[in-house]
mmCIF file of C-alpha atoms in Angstrom:
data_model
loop_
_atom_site.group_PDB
_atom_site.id
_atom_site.type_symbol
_atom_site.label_atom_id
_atom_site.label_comp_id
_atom_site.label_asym_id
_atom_site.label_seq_id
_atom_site.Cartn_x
_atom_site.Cartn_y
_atom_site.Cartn_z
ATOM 1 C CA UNK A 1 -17.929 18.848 1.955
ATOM 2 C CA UNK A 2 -16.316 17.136 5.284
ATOM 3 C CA UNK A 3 -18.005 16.718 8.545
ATOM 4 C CA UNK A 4 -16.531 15.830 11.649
ATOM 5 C CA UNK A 5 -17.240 12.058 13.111
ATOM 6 C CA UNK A 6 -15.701 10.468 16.335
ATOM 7 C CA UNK A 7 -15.117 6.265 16.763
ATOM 8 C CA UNK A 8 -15.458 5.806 20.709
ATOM 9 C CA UNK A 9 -13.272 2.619 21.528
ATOM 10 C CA UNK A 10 -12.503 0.580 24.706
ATOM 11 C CA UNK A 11 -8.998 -0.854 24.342
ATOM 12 C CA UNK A 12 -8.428 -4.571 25.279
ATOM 13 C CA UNK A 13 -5.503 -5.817 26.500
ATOM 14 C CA UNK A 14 -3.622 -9.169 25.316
ATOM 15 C CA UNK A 15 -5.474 -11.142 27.047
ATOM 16 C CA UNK A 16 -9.249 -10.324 25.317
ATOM 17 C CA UNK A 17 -10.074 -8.110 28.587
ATOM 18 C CA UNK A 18 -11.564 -4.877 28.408
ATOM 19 C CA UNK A 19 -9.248 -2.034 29.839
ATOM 20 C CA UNK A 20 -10.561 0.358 32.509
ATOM 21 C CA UNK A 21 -10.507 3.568 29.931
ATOM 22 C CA UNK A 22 -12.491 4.506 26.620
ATOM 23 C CA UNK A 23 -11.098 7.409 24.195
ATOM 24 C CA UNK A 24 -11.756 8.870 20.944
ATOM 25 C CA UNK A 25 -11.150 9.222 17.541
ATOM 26 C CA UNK A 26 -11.749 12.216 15.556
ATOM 27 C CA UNK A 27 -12.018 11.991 12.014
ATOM 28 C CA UNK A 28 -13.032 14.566 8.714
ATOM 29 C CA UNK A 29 -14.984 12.493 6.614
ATOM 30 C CA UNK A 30 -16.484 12.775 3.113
ATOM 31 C CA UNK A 31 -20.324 13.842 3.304
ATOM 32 C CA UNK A 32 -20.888 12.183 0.777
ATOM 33 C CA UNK A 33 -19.378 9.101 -1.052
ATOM 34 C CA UNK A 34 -15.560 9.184 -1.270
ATOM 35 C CA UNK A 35 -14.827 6.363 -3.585
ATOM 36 C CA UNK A 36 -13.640 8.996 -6.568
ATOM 37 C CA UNK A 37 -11.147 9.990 -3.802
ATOM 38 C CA UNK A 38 -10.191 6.432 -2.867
ATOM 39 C CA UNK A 39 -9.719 5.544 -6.443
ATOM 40 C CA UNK A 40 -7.471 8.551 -7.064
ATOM 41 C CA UNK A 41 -5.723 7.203 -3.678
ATOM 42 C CA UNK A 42 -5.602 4.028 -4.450
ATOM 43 C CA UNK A 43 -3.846 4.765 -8.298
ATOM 44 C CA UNK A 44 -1.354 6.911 -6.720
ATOM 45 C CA UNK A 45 -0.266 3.927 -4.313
ATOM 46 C CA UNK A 46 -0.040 1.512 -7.546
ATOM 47 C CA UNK A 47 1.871 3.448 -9.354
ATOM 48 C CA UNK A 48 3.923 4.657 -6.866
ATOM 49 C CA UNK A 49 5.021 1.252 -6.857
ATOM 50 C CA UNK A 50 6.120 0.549 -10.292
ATOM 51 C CA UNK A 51 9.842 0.657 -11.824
ATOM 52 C CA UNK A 52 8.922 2.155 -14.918
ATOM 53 C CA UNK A 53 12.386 0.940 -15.812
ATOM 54 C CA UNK A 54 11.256 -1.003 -18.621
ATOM 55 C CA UNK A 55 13.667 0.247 -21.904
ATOM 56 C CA UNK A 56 13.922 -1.043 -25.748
ATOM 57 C CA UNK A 57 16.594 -0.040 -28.226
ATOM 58 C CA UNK A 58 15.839 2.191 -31.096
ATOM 59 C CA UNK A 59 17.367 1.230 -34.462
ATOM 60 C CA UNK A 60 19.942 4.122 -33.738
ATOM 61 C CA UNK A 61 20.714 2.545 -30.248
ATOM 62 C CA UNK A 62 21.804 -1.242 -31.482
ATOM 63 C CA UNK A 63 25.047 -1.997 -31.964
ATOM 64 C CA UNK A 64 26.213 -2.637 -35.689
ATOM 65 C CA UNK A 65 24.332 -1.347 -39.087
ATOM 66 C CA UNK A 66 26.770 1.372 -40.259
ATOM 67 C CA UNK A 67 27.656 -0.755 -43.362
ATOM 68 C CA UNK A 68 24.744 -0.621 -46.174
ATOM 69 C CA UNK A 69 24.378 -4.309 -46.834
ATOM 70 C CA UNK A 70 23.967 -4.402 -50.508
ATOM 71 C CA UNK A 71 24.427 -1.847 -53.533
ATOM 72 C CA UNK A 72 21.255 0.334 -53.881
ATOM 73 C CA UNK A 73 20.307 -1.121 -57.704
ATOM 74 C CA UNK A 74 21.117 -4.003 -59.746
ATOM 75 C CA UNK A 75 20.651 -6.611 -57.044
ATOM 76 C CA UNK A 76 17.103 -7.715 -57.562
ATOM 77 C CA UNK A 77 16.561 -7.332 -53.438
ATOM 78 C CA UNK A 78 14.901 -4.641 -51.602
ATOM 79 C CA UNK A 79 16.354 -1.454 -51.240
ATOM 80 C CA UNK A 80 18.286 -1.607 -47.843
ATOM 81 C CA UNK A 81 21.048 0.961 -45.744
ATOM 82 C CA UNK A 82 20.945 -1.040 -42.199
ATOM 83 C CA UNK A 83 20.903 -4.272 -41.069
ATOM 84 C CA UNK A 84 19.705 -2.801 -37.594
ATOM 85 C CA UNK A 85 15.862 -1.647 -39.514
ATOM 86 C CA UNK A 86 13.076 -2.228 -37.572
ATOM 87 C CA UNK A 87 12.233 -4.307 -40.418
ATOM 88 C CA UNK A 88 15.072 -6.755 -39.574
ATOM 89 C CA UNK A 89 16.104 -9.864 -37.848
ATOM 90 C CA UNK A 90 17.982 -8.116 -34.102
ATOM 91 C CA UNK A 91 17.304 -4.589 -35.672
ATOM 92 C CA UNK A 92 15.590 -1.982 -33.287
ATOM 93 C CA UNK A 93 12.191 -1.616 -31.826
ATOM 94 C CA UNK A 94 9.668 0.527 -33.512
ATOM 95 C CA UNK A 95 7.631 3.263 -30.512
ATOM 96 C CA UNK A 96 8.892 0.476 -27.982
ATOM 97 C CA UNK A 97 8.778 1.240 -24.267
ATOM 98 C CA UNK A 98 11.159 3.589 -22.481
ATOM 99 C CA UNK A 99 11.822 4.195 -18.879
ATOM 100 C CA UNK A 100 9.335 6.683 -17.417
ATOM 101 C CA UNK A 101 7.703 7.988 -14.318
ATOM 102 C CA UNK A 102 3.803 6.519 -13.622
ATOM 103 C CA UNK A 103 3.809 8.790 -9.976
ATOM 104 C CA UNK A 104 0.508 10.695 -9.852
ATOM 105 C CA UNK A 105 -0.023 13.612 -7.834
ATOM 106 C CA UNK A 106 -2.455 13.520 -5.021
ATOM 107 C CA UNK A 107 -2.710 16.383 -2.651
ATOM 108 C CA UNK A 108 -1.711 15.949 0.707
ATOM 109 C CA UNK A 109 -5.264 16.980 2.011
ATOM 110 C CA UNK A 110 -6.764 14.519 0.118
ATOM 111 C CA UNK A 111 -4.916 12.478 0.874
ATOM 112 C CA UNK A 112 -5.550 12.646 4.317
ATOM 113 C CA UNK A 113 -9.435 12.780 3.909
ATOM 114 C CA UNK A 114 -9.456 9.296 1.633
ATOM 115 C CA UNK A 115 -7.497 7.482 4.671
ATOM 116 C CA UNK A 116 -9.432 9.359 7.429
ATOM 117 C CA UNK A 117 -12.859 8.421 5.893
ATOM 118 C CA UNK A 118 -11.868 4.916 5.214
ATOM 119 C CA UNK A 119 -10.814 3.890 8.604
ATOM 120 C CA UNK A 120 -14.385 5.537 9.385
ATOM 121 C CA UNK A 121 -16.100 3.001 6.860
ATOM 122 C CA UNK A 122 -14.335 0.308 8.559
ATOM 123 C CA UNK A 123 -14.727 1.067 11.785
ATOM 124 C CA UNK A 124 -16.789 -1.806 12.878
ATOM 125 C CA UNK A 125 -13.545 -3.951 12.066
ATOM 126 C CA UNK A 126 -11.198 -1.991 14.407
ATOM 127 C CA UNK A 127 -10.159 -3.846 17.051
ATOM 128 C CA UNK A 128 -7.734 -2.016 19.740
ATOM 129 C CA UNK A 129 -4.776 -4.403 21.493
ATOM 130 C CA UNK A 130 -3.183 -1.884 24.312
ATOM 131 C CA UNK A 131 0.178 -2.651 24.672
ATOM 132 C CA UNK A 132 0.962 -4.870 22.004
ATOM 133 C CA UNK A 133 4.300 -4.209 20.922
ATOM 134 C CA UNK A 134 5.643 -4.765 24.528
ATOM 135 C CA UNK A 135 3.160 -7.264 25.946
ATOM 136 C CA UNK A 136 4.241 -9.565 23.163
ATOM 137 C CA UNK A 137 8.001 -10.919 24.251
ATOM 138 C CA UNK A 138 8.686 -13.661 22.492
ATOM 139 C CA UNK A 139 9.102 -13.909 18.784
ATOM 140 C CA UNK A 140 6.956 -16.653 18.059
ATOM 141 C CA UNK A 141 3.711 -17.301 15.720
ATOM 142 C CA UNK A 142 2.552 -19.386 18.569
ATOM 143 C CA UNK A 143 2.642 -16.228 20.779
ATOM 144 C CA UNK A 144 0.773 -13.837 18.413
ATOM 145 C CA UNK A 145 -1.989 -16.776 17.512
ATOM 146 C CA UNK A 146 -2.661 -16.947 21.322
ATOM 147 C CA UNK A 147 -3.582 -13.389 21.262
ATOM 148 C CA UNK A 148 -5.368 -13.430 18.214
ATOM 149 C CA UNK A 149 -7.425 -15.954 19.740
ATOM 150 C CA UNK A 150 -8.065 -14.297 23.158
ATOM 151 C CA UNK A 151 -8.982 -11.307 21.356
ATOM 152 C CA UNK A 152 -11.942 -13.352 19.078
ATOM 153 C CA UNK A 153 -9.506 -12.247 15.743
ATOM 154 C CA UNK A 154 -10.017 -14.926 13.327
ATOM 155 C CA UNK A 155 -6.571 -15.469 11.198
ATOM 156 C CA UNK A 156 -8.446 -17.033 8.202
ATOM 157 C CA UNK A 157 -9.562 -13.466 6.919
ATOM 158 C CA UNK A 158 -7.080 -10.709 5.833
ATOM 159 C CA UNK A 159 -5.565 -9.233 9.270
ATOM 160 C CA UNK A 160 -4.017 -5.629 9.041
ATOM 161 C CA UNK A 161 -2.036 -4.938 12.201
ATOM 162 C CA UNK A 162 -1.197 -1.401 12.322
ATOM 163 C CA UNK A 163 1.624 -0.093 15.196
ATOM 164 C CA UNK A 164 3.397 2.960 16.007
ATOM 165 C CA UNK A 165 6.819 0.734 15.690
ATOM 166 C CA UNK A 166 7.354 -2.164 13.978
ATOM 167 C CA UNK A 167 9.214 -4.047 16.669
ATOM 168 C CA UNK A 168 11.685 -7.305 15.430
ATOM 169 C CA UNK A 169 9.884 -9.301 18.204
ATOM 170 C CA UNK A 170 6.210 -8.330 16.349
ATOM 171 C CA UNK A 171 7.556 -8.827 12.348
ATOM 172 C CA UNK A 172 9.179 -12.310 13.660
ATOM 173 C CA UNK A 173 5.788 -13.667 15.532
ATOM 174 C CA UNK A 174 3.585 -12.620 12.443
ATOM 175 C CA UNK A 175 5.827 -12.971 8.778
ATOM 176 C CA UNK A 176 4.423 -16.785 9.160
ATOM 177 C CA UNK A 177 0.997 -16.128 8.480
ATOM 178 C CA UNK A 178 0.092 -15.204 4.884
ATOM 179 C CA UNK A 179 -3.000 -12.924 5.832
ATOM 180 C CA UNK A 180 -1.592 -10.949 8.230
ATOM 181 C CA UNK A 181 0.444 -7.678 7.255
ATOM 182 C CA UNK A 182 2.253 -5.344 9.872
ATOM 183 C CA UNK A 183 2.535 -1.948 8.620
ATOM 184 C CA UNK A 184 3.685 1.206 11.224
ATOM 185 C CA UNK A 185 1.151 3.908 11.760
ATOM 186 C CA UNK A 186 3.303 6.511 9.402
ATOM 187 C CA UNK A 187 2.989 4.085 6.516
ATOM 188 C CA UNK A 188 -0.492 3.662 6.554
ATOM 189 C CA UNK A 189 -2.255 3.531 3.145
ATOM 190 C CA UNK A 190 -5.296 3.163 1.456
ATOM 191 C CA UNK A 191 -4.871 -0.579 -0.412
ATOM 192 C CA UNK A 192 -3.707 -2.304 2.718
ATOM 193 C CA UNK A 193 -6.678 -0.455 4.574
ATOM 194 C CA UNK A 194 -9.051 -1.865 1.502
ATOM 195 C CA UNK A 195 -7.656 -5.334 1.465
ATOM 196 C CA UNK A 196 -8.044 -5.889 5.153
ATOM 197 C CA UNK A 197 -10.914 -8.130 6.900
ATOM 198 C CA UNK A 198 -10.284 -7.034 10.188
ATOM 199 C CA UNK A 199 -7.766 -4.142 11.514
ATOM 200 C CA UNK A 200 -5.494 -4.526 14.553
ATOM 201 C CA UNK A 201 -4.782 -0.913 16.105
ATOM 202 C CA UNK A 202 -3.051 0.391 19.260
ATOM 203 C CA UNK A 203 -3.398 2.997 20.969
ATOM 204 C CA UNK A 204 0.137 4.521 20.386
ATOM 205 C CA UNK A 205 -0.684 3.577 16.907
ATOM 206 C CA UNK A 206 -3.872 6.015 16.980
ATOM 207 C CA UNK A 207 -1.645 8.411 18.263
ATOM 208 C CA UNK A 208 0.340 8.798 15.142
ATOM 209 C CA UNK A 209 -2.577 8.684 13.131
ATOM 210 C CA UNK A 210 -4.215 11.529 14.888
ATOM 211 C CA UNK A 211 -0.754 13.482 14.926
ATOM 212 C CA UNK A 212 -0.237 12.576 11.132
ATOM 213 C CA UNK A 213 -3.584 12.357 8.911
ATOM 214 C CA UNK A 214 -5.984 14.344 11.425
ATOM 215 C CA UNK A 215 -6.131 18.267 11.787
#
């Protein structure tokens, strides 16, 4: 069962400063504990991201072995038809792996209520940067630090900065800094959400995420 819960936020701007406006956030969370539904979640993102192109050859598959090597009787020797045997030196693979799909279905609902109840869990590390993308013109670590530092963000724990665009001058300024990851709004997702210490939003970014994962 879901019930409705709200963040109430006061953006800052780059400087650390407290805007003049507050808004909301509406979000369906999980009454009770959702971490079967992160865990589905969570497996569906892994896997998503393997090849599954991993192949082996099957005796019938390697080149060669259409001779019989030796004469069935009389040799003293094992009986043999194929040099390509499982049993032999380059022959094929016995039940060896074969390219295959690992995607697991999740819902799209559910989907939607593992994200929307784990930005709620985490909402004491949301921090909201107005303007971001366009108050930050230069291109430069040095740049995004400043802010970072303005805004009391400390860059030793896992940073998730989460935009409605990922702008060149933003993915420049931060693909310096080993814990921080910029990810757009749309491709928001459950491990990055886990991993992260403290979460940079904006408010076009909660935007998207209303128009995308809320009802």
């Amino acid at each position: 069962m879901t019930i409705q819960k709200f963040i109430t936020y006061t953006p800052l701007n780059v400087y650390g400063k407290q805007t003049d406006f507050n808004d909301e956030l509406k979000l369906n969370v999980l009454e009770t504990s959702g971490n079967y539904l992160l865990h589905k979640d969570l497996l569906r993102h892994l896997n998503s991201q393997r090849q599954g192109t991993v192949s082996t050859k099957t005796r019938s598959e390697v080149r060669g072995g259409g001779r019989k090597p030796w004469r069935q009787k009389g040799t003293g020797r094992a009986r043999a038809g194929s040099n390509r045997s499982p049993l032999w030196k380059g022959g094929g693979v016995t039940f060896g792996p074969k390219p295959r799909q690992f995607e697991l279905k999740v819902n799209k609902k559910e989907r939607r209520l593992a994200l929307q109840t784990l930005i709620y869990n985490k909402r004491n590390k949301l921090v909201i940067i107005d303007n971001l993308e366009s108050e930050l013109t230069e291109p430069k670590t040095k740049a995004f630090l400043k802010i970072c530092k303005d805004c009391e963000i400390s860059v030793d724990q896992k940073i998730l900065v989460v935009t409605s665009k990922k702008t060149p001058t933003l993915k420049l300024a931060t693909q310096n800094l080993k814990n921080v990851e910029l990810i757009s709004a749309g491709h928001l997702n459950t491990l990055s959400l886990l991993r992260a210490q403290q979460i940079i939003l904006t408010p076009l970014a909660i935007n998207d995420i209303k128009e995308i994962y809320c009802d």
